[in-house]
PDB file of N, CA and C in Angstrom:
ATOM      1  N   MET A   1     101.335  88.348  97.685  1.00  0.00           N
ATOM      2  CA  MET A   1     101.852  88.781  96.393  1.00  0.00           C
ATOM      3  C   MET A   1     100.655  89.010  95.464  1.00  0.00           C
ATOM      4  N   ASN A   2     100.669  90.127  94.717  1.00  0.00           N
ATOM      5  CA  ASN A   2      99.556  90.405  93.812  1.00  0.00           C
ATOM      6  C   ASN A   2      99.845  89.856  92.412  1.00  0.00           C
ATOM      7  N   LYS A   3      98.882  90.015  91.519  1.00  0.00           N
ATOM      8  CA  LYS A   3      99.016  89.434  90.180  1.00  0.00           C
ATOM      9  C   LYS A   3     100.148  90.064  89.376  1.00  0.00           C
ATOM     10  N   TYR A   4     100.442  91.349  89.624  1.00  0.00           N
ATOM     11  CA  TYR A   4     101.535  92.001  88.905  1.00  0.00           C
ATOM     12  C   TYR A   4     102.883  91.420  89.332  1.00  0.00           C
ATOM     13  N   ALA A   5     103.043  91.249  90.629  1.00  0.00           N
ATOM     14  CA  ALA A   5     104.288  90.686  91.145  1.00  0.00           C
ATOM     15  C   ALA A   5     104.455  89.239  90.681  1.00  0.00           C
ATOM     16  N   GLU A   6     103.360  88.492  90.638  1.00  0.00           N
ATOM     17  CA  GLU A   6     103.421  87.112  90.151  1.00  0.00           C
ATOM     18  C   GLU A   6     103.827  87.069  88.681  1.00  0.00           C
ATOM     19  N   ALA A   7     103.277  87.969  87.879  1.00  0.00           N
ATOM     20  CA  ALA A   7     103.631  88.020  86.452  1.00  0.00           C
ATOM     21  C   ALA A   7     105.094  88.388  86.275  1.00  0.00           C
ATOM     22  N   TYR A   8     105.573  89.341  87.059  1.00  0.00           N
ATOM     23  CA  TYR A   8     106.987  89.725  86.989  1.00  0.00           C
ATOM     24  C   TYR A   8     107.878  88.536  87.329  1.00  0.00           C
ATOM     25  N   ASP A   9     107.567  87.844  88.428  1.00  0.00           N
ATOM     26  CA  ASP A   9     108.360  86.680  88.830  1.00  0.00           C
ATOM     27  C   ASP A   9     108.351  85.607  87.758  1.00  0.00           C
ATOM     28  N   PHE A  10     107.193  85.400  87.127  1.00  0.00           N
ATOM     29  CA  PHE A  10     107.098  84.402  86.057  1.00  0.00           C
ATOM     30  C   PHE A  10     108.007  84.772  84.888  1.00  0.00           C
ATOM     31  N   ILE A  11     107.933  86.031  84.456  1.00  0.00           N
ATOM     32  CA  ILE A  11     108.769  86.470  83.323  1.00  0.00           C
ATOM     33  C   ILE A  11     110.245  86.341  83.683  1.00  0.00           C
ATOM     34  N   PHE A  12     110.600  86.719  84.892  1.00  0.00           N
ATOM     35  CA  PHE A  12     111.999  86.619  85.318  1.00  0.00           C
ATOM     36  C   PHE A  12     112.455  85.169  85.287  1.00  0.00           C
ATOM     37  N   ASP A  13     111.619  84.253  85.797  1.00  0.00           N
ATOM     38  CA  ASP A  13     111.974  82.831  85.814  1.00  0.00           C
ATOM     39  C   ASP A  13     112.089  82.259  84.405  1.00  0.00           C
ATOM     40  N   VAL A  14     111.154  82.617  83.524  1.00  0.00           N
ATOM     41  CA  VAL A  14     111.155  82.083  82.158  1.00  0.00           C
ATOM     42  C   VAL A  14     112.387  82.546  81.385  1.00  0.00           C
ATOM     43  N   THR A  15     112.777  83.800  81.590  1.00  0.00           N
ATOM     44  CA  THR A  15     113.925  84.345  80.847  1.00  0.00           C
ATOM     45  C   THR A  15     115.241  84.137  81.585  1.00  0.00           C
ATOM     46  N   ASN A  16     115.173  83.539  82.777  1.00  0.00           N
ATOM     47  CA  ASN A  16     116.349  83.356  83.618  1.00  0.00           C
ATOM     48  C   ASN A  16     117.063  84.673  83.896  1.00  0.00           C
ATOM     49  N   GLY A  17     116.322  85.775  83.868  1.00  0.00           N
ATOM     50  CA  GLY A  17     116.917  87.077  84.124  1.00  0.00           C
ATOM     51  C   GLY A  17     118.002  87.415  83.126  1.00  0.00           C
ATOM     52  N   GLY A  18     117.852  86.947  81.887  1.00  0.00           N
ATOM     53  CA  GLY A  18     118.870  87.124  80.845  1.00  0.00           C
ATOM     54  C   GLY A  18     119.303  88.563  80.657  1.00  0.00           C
ATOM     55  N   GLU A  19     120.547  88.742  80.247  1.00  0.00           N
ATOM     56  CA  GLU A  19     121.133  90.070  80.055  1.00  0.00           C
ATOM     57  C   GLU A  19     120.282  90.960  79.154  1.00  0.00           C
ATOM     58  N   GLY A  20     119.737  90.426  78.073  1.00  0.00           N
ATOM     59  CA  GLY A  20     118.952  91.214  77.143  1.00  0.00           C
ATOM     60  C   GLY A  20     117.612  91.663  77.715  1.00  0.00           C
ATOM     61  N   MET A  21     117.190  91.019  78.787  1.00  0.00           N
ATOM     62  CA  MET A  21     115.883  91.313  79.369  1.00  0.00           C
ATOM     63  C   MET A  21     115.963  92.202  80.603  1.00  0.00           C
ATOM     64  N   ILE A  22     117.143  92.483  81.102  1.00  0.00           N
ATOM     65  CA  ILE A  22     117.265  93.208  82.369  1.00  0.00           C
ATOM     66  C   ILE A  22     116.609  94.581  82.301  1.00  0.00           C
ATOM     67  N   LYS A  23     116.848  95.347  81.238  1.00  0.00           N
ATOM     68  CA  LYS A  23     116.268  96.683  81.126  1.00  0.00           C
ATOM     69  C   LYS A  23     114.741  96.599  81.093  1.00  0.00           C
ATOM     70  N   GLU A  24     114.209  95.675  80.291  1.00  0.00           N
ATOM     71  CA  GLU A  24     112.765  95.528  80.189  1.00  0.00           C
ATOM     72  C   GLU A  24     112.155  95.056  81.508  1.00  0.00           C
ATOM     73  N   LEU A  25     112.842  94.148  82.185  1.00  0.00           N
ATOM     74  CA  LEU A  25     112.345  93.662  83.468  1.00  0.00           C
ATOM     75  C   LEU A  25     112.347  94.766  84.519  1.00  0.00           C
ATOM     76  N   ASN A  26     113.332  95.639  84.477  1.00  0.00           N
ATOM     77  CA  ASN A  26     113.364  96.748  85.431  1.00  0.00           C
ATOM     78  C   ASN A  26     112.202  97.701  85.199  1.00  0.00           C
ATOM     79  N   VAL A  27     111.837  97.941  83.944  1.00  0.00           N
ATOM     80  CA  VAL A  27     110.681  98.782  83.633  1.00  0.00           C
ATOM     81  C   VAL A  27     109.410  98.113  84.156  1.00  0.00           C
ATOM     82  N   ILE A  28     109.279  96.822  83.923  1.00  0.00           N
ATOM     83  CA  ILE A  28     108.110  96.083  84.410  1.00  0.00           C
ATOM     84  C   ILE A  28     108.058  96.141  85.934  1.00  0.00           C
ATOM     85  N   ARG A  29     109.202  95.954  86.591  1.00  0.00           N
ATOM     86  CA  ARG A  29     109.233  95.994  88.054  1.00  0.00           C
ATOM     87  C   ARG A  29     108.804  97.374  88.583  1.00  0.00           C
ATOM     88  N   GLU A  30     109.251  98.432  87.923  1.00  0.00           N
ATOM     89  CA  GLU A  30     108.859  99.786  88.326  1.00  0.00           C
ATOM     90  C   GLU A  30     107.344  99.981  88.194  1.00  0.00           C
ATOM     91  N   LEU A  31     106.777  99.509  87.084  1.00  0.00           N
ATOM     92  CA  LEU A  31     105.333  99.614  86.882  1.00  0.00           C
ATOM     93  C   LEU A  31     104.568  98.789  87.907  1.00  0.00           C
ATOM     94  N   VAL A  32     105.092  97.613  88.240  1.00  0.00           N
ATOM     95  CA  VAL A  32     104.463  96.775  89.259  1.00  0.00           C
ATOM     96  C   VAL A  32     104.451  97.504  90.595  1.00  0.00           C
ATOM     97  N   CYS A  33     105.570  98.108  90.957  1.00  0.00           N
ATOM     98  CA  CYS A  33     105.654  98.826  92.237  1.00  0.00           C
ATOM     99  C   CYS A  33     104.699 100.009  92.277  1.00  0.00           C
ATOM    100  N   LEU A  34     104.537 100.716  91.169  1.00  0.00           N
ATOM    101  CA  LEU A  34     103.618 101.851  91.123  1.00  0.00           C
ATOM    102  C   LEU A  34     102.157 101.406  91.192  1.00  0.00           C
ATOM    103  N   ALA A  35     101.874 100.198  90.714  1.00  0.00           N
ATOM    104  CA  ALA A  35     100.495  99.699  90.691  1.00  0.00           C
ATOM    105  C   ALA A  35     100.029  99.194  92.050  1.00  0.00           C
ATOM    106  N   ILE A  36     100.955  98.924  92.954  1.00  0.00           N
ATOM    107  CA  ILE A  36     100.593  98.445  94.288  1.00  0.00           C
ATOM    108  C   ILE A  36     100.280  99.659  95.159  1.00  0.00           C
ATOM    109  N   PRO A  37      99.047  99.780  95.655  1.00  0.00           N
ATOM    110  CA  PRO A  37      98.672 100.961  96.440  1.00  0.00           C
ATOM    111  C   PRO A  37      99.514 101.108  97.705  1.00  0.00           C
ATOM    112  N   LYS A  38      99.936 102.346  97.968  1.00  0.00           N
ATOM    113  CA  LYS A  38     100.676 102.667  99.185  1.00  0.00           C
ATOM    114  C   LYS A  38      99.944 103.774  99.922  1.00  0.00           C
ATOM    115  N   LYS A  39     100.105 103.778 101.217  1.00  0.00           N
ATOM    116  CA  LYS A  39      99.520 104.833 102.043  1.00  0.00           C
ATOM    117  C   LYS A  39     100.266 106.137 101.785  1.00  0.00           C
ATOM    118  N   SER A  40      99.511 107.203 101.596  1.00  0.00           N
ATOM    119  CA  SER A  40     100.137 108.511 101.454  1.00  0.00           C
ATOM    120  C   SER A  40     100.350 109.101 102.837  1.00  0.00           C
ATOM    121  N   LEU A  41     101.194 110.090 102.906  1.00  0.00           N
ATOM    122  CA  LEU A  41     101.488 110.753 104.163  1.00  0.00           C
ATOM    123  C   LEU A  41     100.716 112.069 104.196  1.00  0.00           C
ATOM    124  N   LEU A  42      99.685 112.135 105.013  1.00  0.00           N
ATOM    125  CA  LEU A  42      98.844 113.322 105.091  1.00  0.00           C
ATOM    126  C   LEU A  42      99.658 114.495 105.606  1.00  0.00           C
ATOM    127  N   THR A  43      99.626 115.586 104.846  1.00  0.00           N
ATOM    128  CA  THR A  43     100.356 116.780 105.223  1.00  0.00           C
ATOM    129  C   THR A  43      99.424 117.795 105.869  1.00  0.00           C
ATOM    130  N   ARG A  44      98.268 118.042 105.209  1.00  0.00           N
ATOM    131  CA  ARG A  44      97.322 119.024 105.741  1.00  0.00           C
ATOM    132  C   ARG A  44      95.957 118.788 105.121  1.00  0.00           C
ATOM    133  N   GLU A  45      94.914 119.000 105.916  1.00  0.00           N
ATOM    134  CA  GLU A  45      93.542 118.878 105.424  1.00  0.00           C
ATOM    135  C   GLU A  45      92.871 120.233 105.508  1.00  0.00           C
ATOM    136  N   ASN A  46      92.155 120.608 104.439  1.00  0.00           N
ATOM    137  CA  ASN A  46      91.450 121.892 104.389  1.00  0.00           C
ATOM    138  C   ASN A  46      89.997 121.619 104.024  1.00  0.00           C
ATOM    139  N   LYS A  47      89.102 121.754 104.990  1.00  0.00           N
ATOM    140  CA  LYS A  47      87.692 121.448 104.755  1.00  0.00           C
ATOM    141  C   LYS A  47      86.899 122.653 104.276  1.00  0.00           C
ATOM    142  N   ASN A  48      87.477 123.838 104.310  1.00  0.00           N
ATOM    143  CA  ASN A  48      86.724 125.037 103.961  1.00  0.00           C
ATOM    144  C   ASN A  48      87.360 125.754 102.774  1.00  0.00           C
ATOM    145  N   ASN A  49      87.534 125.061 101.692  1.00  0.00           N
ATOM    146  CA  ASN A  49      88.102 125.715 100.514  1.00  0.00           C
ATOM    147  C   ASN A  49      86.996 126.390  99.701  1.00  0.00           C
ATOM    148  N   GLN A  50      87.350 127.103  98.665  1.00  0.00           N
ATOM    149  CA  GLN A  50      86.392 127.889  97.887  1.00  0.00           C
ATOM    150  C   GLN A  50      85.325 127.039  97.211  1.00  0.00           C
ATOM    151  N   ARG A  51      85.636 125.842  96.841  1.00  0.00           N
ATOM    152  CA  ARG A  51      84.662 125.004  96.122  1.00  0.00           C
ATOM    153  C   ARG A  51      83.826 124.141  97.053  1.00  0.00           C
ATOM    154  N   ASN A  52      84.070 124.259  98.348  1.00  0.00           N
ATOM    155  CA  ASN A  52      83.279 123.587  99.366  1.00  0.00           C
ATOM    156  C   ASN A  52      83.366 122.061  99.319  1.00  0.00           C
ATOM    157  N   PHE A  53      84.530 121.524  99.076  1.00  0.00           N
ATOM    158  CA  PHE A  53      84.733 120.099  99.278  1.00  0.00           C
ATOM    159  C   PHE A  53      86.116 119.866  99.861  1.00  0.00           C
ATOM    160  N   ASN A  54      86.240 118.761 100.551  1.00  0.00           N
ATOM    161  CA  ASN A  54      87.473 118.468 101.276  1.00  0.00           C
ATOM    162  C   ASN A  54      88.661 118.346 100.342  1.00  0.00           C
ATOM    163  N   VAL A  55      89.686 119.088 100.652  1.00  0.00           N
ATOM    164  CA  VAL A  55      90.932 119.016  99.900  1.00  0.00           C
ATOM    165  C   VAL A  55      92.033 118.733 100.903  1.00  0.00           C
ATOM    166  N   ILE A  56      92.898 117.823 100.559  1.00  0.00           N
ATOM    167  CA  ILE A  56      94.030 117.534 101.424  1.00  0.00           C
ATOM    168  C   ILE A  56      95.326 117.752 100.666  1.00  0.00           C
ATOM    169  N   GLU A  57      96.359 118.001 101.410  1.00  0.00           N
ATOM    170  CA  GLU A  57      97.705 117.983 100.869  1.00  0.00           C
ATOM    171  C   GLU A  57      98.354 116.723 101.406  1.00  0.00           C
ATOM    172  N   PHE A  58      99.001 115.991 100.542  1.00  0.00           N
ATOM    173  CA  PHE A  58      99.670 114.778 100.991  1.00  0.00           C
ATOM    174  C   PHE A  58     101.050 114.687 100.360  1.00  0.00           C
ATOM    175  N   THR A  59     101.889 113.922 100.994  1.00  0.00           N
ATOM    176  CA  THR A  59     103.215 113.649 100.460  1.00  0.00           C
ATOM    177  C   THR A  59     103.195 112.242  99.889  1.00  0.00           C
ATOM    178  N   CYS A  60     103.576 112.119  98.630  1.00  0.00           N
ATOM    179  CA  CYS A  60     103.595 110.815  97.971  1.00  0.00           C
ATOM    180  C   CYS A  60     104.662 109.940  98.630  1.00  0.00           C
ATOM    181  N   PRO A  61     104.337 108.674  98.925  1.00  0.00           N
ATOM    182  CA  PRO A  61     105.305 107.790  99.562  1.00  0.00           C
ATOM    183  C   PRO A  61     106.436 107.368  98.626  1.00  0.00           C
ATOM    184  N   THR A  62     106.277 107.607  97.320  1.00  0.00           N
ATOM    185  CA  THR A  62     107.301 107.192  96.366  1.00  0.00           C
ATOM    186  C   THR A  62     108.190 108.348  95.920  1.00  0.00           C
ATOM    187  N   CYS A  63     107.585 109.414  95.385  1.00  0.00           N
ATOM    188  CA  CYS A  63     108.380 110.529  94.859  1.00  0.00           C
ATOM    189  C   CYS A  63     108.562 111.654  95.869  1.00  0.00           C
ATOM    190  N   HIS A  64     107.814 111.601  96.994  1.00  0.00           N
ATOM    191  CA  HIS A  64     107.903 112.564  98.088  1.00  0.00           C
ATOM    192  C   HIS A  64     107.503 113.985  97.698  1.00  0.00           C
ATOM    193  N   LYS A  65     106.742 114.125  96.612  1.00  0.00           N
ATOM    194  CA  LYS A  65     106.208 115.437  96.220  1.00  0.00           C
ATOM    195  C   LYS A  65     104.941 115.715  97.025  1.00  0.00           C
ATOM    196  N   ILE A  66     104.735 116.979  97.379  1.00  0.00           N
ATOM    197  CA  ILE A  66     103.512 117.382  98.062  1.00  0.00           C
ATOM    198  C   ILE A  66     102.479 117.724  97.000  1.00  0.00           C
ATOM    199  N   THR A  67     101.315 117.086  97.089  1.00  0.00           N
ATOM    200  CA  THR A  67     100.261 117.224  96.092  1.00  0.00           C
ATOM    201  C   THR A  67      98.936 117.468  96.800  1.00  0.00           C
ATOM    202  N   ARG A  68      98.002 118.088  96.095  1.00  0.00           N
ATOM    203  CA  ARG A  68      96.648 118.300  96.623  1.00  0.00           C
ATOM    204  C   ARG A  68      95.660 117.414  95.878  1.00  0.00           C
ATOM    205  N   THR A  69      94.634 116.967  96.594  1.00  0.00           N
ATOM    206  CA  THR A  69      93.580 116.174  95.977  1.00  0.00           C
ATOM    207  C   THR A  69      92.315 116.293  96.812  1.00  0.00           C
ATOM    208  N   ASN A  70      91.205 115.874  96.223  1.00  0.00           N
ATOM    209  CA  ASN A  70      89.932 115.830  96.950  1.00  0.00           C
ATOM    210  C   ASN A  70      89.458 114.388  97.084  1.00  0.00           C
ATOM    211  N   PHE A  71      90.371 113.460  97.110  1.00  0.00           N
ATOM    212  CA  PHE A  71      90.140 112.024  97.251  1.00  0.00           C
ATOM    213  C   PHE A  71      89.531 111.384  96.010  1.00  0.00           C
ATOM    214  N   GLU A  72      89.270 112.140  94.957  1.00  0.00           N
ATOM    215  CA  GLU A  72      88.747 111.530  93.731  1.00  0.00           C
ATOM    216  C   GLU A  72      89.861 110.834  92.957  1.00  0.00           C
ATOM    217  N   ARG A  73      91.071 111.242  93.188  1.00  0.00           N
ATOM    218  CA  ARG A  73      92.209 110.671  92.471  1.00  0.00           C
ATOM    219  C   ARG A  73      92.878 109.640  93.370  1.00  0.00           C
ATOM    220  N   ASN A  74      93.106 108.455  92.839  1.00  0.00           N
ATOM    221  CA  ASN A  74      93.733 107.409  93.645  1.00  0.00           C
ATOM    222  C   ASN A  74      95.170 107.121  93.199  1.00  0.00           C
ATOM    223  N   TYR A  75      95.824 108.156  92.663  1.00  0.00           N
ATOM    224  CA  TYR A  75      97.220 108.007  92.264  1.00  0.00           C
ATOM    225  C   TYR A  75      97.914 109.360  92.400  1.00  0.00           C
ATOM    226  N   CYS A  76      99.225 109.332  92.487  1.00  0.00           N
ATOM    227  CA  CYS A  76     100.000 110.562  92.564  1.00  0.00           C
ATOM    228  C   CYS A  76     100.093 111.168  91.168  1.00  0.00           C
ATOM    229  N   GLY A  77      99.792 112.447  91.063  1.00  0.00           N
ATOM    230  CA  GLY A  77      99.851 113.122  89.771  1.00  0.00           C
ATOM    231  C   GLY A  77     101.261 113.333  89.270  1.00  0.00           C
ATOM    232  N   GLU A  78     102.247 113.186  90.130  1.00  0.00           N
ATOM    233  CA  GLU A  78     103.641 113.379  89.732  1.00  0.00           C
ATOM    234  C   GLU A  78     104.265 112.102  89.172  1.00  0.00           C
ATOM    235  N   CYS A  79     104.182 111.016  89.938  1.00  0.00           N
ATOM    236  CA  CYS A  79     104.892 109.786  89.535  1.00  0.00           C
ATOM    237  C   CYS A  79     103.963 108.641  89.145  1.00  0.00           C
ATOM    238  N   GLY A  80     102.669 108.758  89.446  1.00  0.00           N
ATOM    239  CA  GLY A  80     101.726 107.704  89.085  1.00  0.00           C
ATOM    240  C   GLY A  80     101.538 106.636  90.151  1.00  0.00           C
ATOM    241  N   GLN A  81     102.174 106.788  91.306  1.00  0.00           N
ATOM    242  CA  GLN A  81     102.023 105.800  92.372  1.00  0.00           C
ATOM    243  C   GLN A  81     100.559 105.698  92.775  1.00  0.00           C
ATOM    244  N   ARG A  82     100.043 104.475  92.800  1.00  0.00           N
ATOM    245  CA  ARG A  82      98.667 104.244  93.235  1.00  0.00           C
ATOM    246  C   ARG A  82      98.604 104.450  94.742  1.00  0.00           C
ATOM    247  N   LEU A  83      97.540 105.115  95.214  1.00  0.00           N
ATOM    248  CA  LEU A  83      97.434 105.475  96.623  1.00  0.00           C
ATOM    249  C   LEU A  83      96.305 104.746  97.318  1.00  0.00           C
ATOM    250  N   ASP A  84      96.512 104.442  98.567  1.00  0.00           N
ATOM    251  CA  ASP A  84      95.537 103.763  99.414  1.00  0.00           C
ATOM    252  C   ASP A  84      95.022 104.790 100.418  1.00  0.00           C
ATOM    253  N   TRP A  85      93.754 105.190 100.291  1.00  0.00           N
ATOM    254  CA  TRP A  85      93.155 106.187 101.189  1.00  0.00           C
ATOM    255  C   TRP A  85      92.406 105.559 102.351  1.00  0.00           C
ATOM    256  N   SER A  86      92.466 104.260 102.507  1.00  0.00           N
ATOM    257  CA  SER A  86      91.727 103.624 103.596  1.00  0.00           C
ATOM    258  C   SER A  86      92.279 104.068 104.952  1.00  0.00           C
ATOM    259  N   LYS A  87      91.442 104.001 105.958  1.00  0.00           N
ATOM    260  CA  LYS A  87      91.822 104.442 107.309  1.00  0.00           C
ATOM    261  C   LYS A  87      92.652 103.405 108.053  1.00  0.00           C
ATOM    262  N   GLU A  88      92.680 102.185 107.573  1.00  0.00           N
ATOM    263  CA  GLU A  88      93.384 101.089 108.268  1.00  0.00           C
ATOM    264  C   GLU A  88      94.878 101.253 108.226  1.00  0.00           C
TER     265      GLU A  88
END
């Protein structure tokens, strides 16, 4: 469990998941989920583009939009999901 998930659990426990807090807790939970890096689904790699650097197309694991990047961006430009580019 990461620090975001721990903070969410703490807030939920302190407020006992009270009715007035449900909407706010759901927003926090969504942000926590977006902050946890997920593996993207590689769609296509293009090593010979006009600017001469590697560009890939990937499908976001959260919003399922196809996006292009050159690995400098570690999040989905559509939904903000943090991405894990490691080979593991």
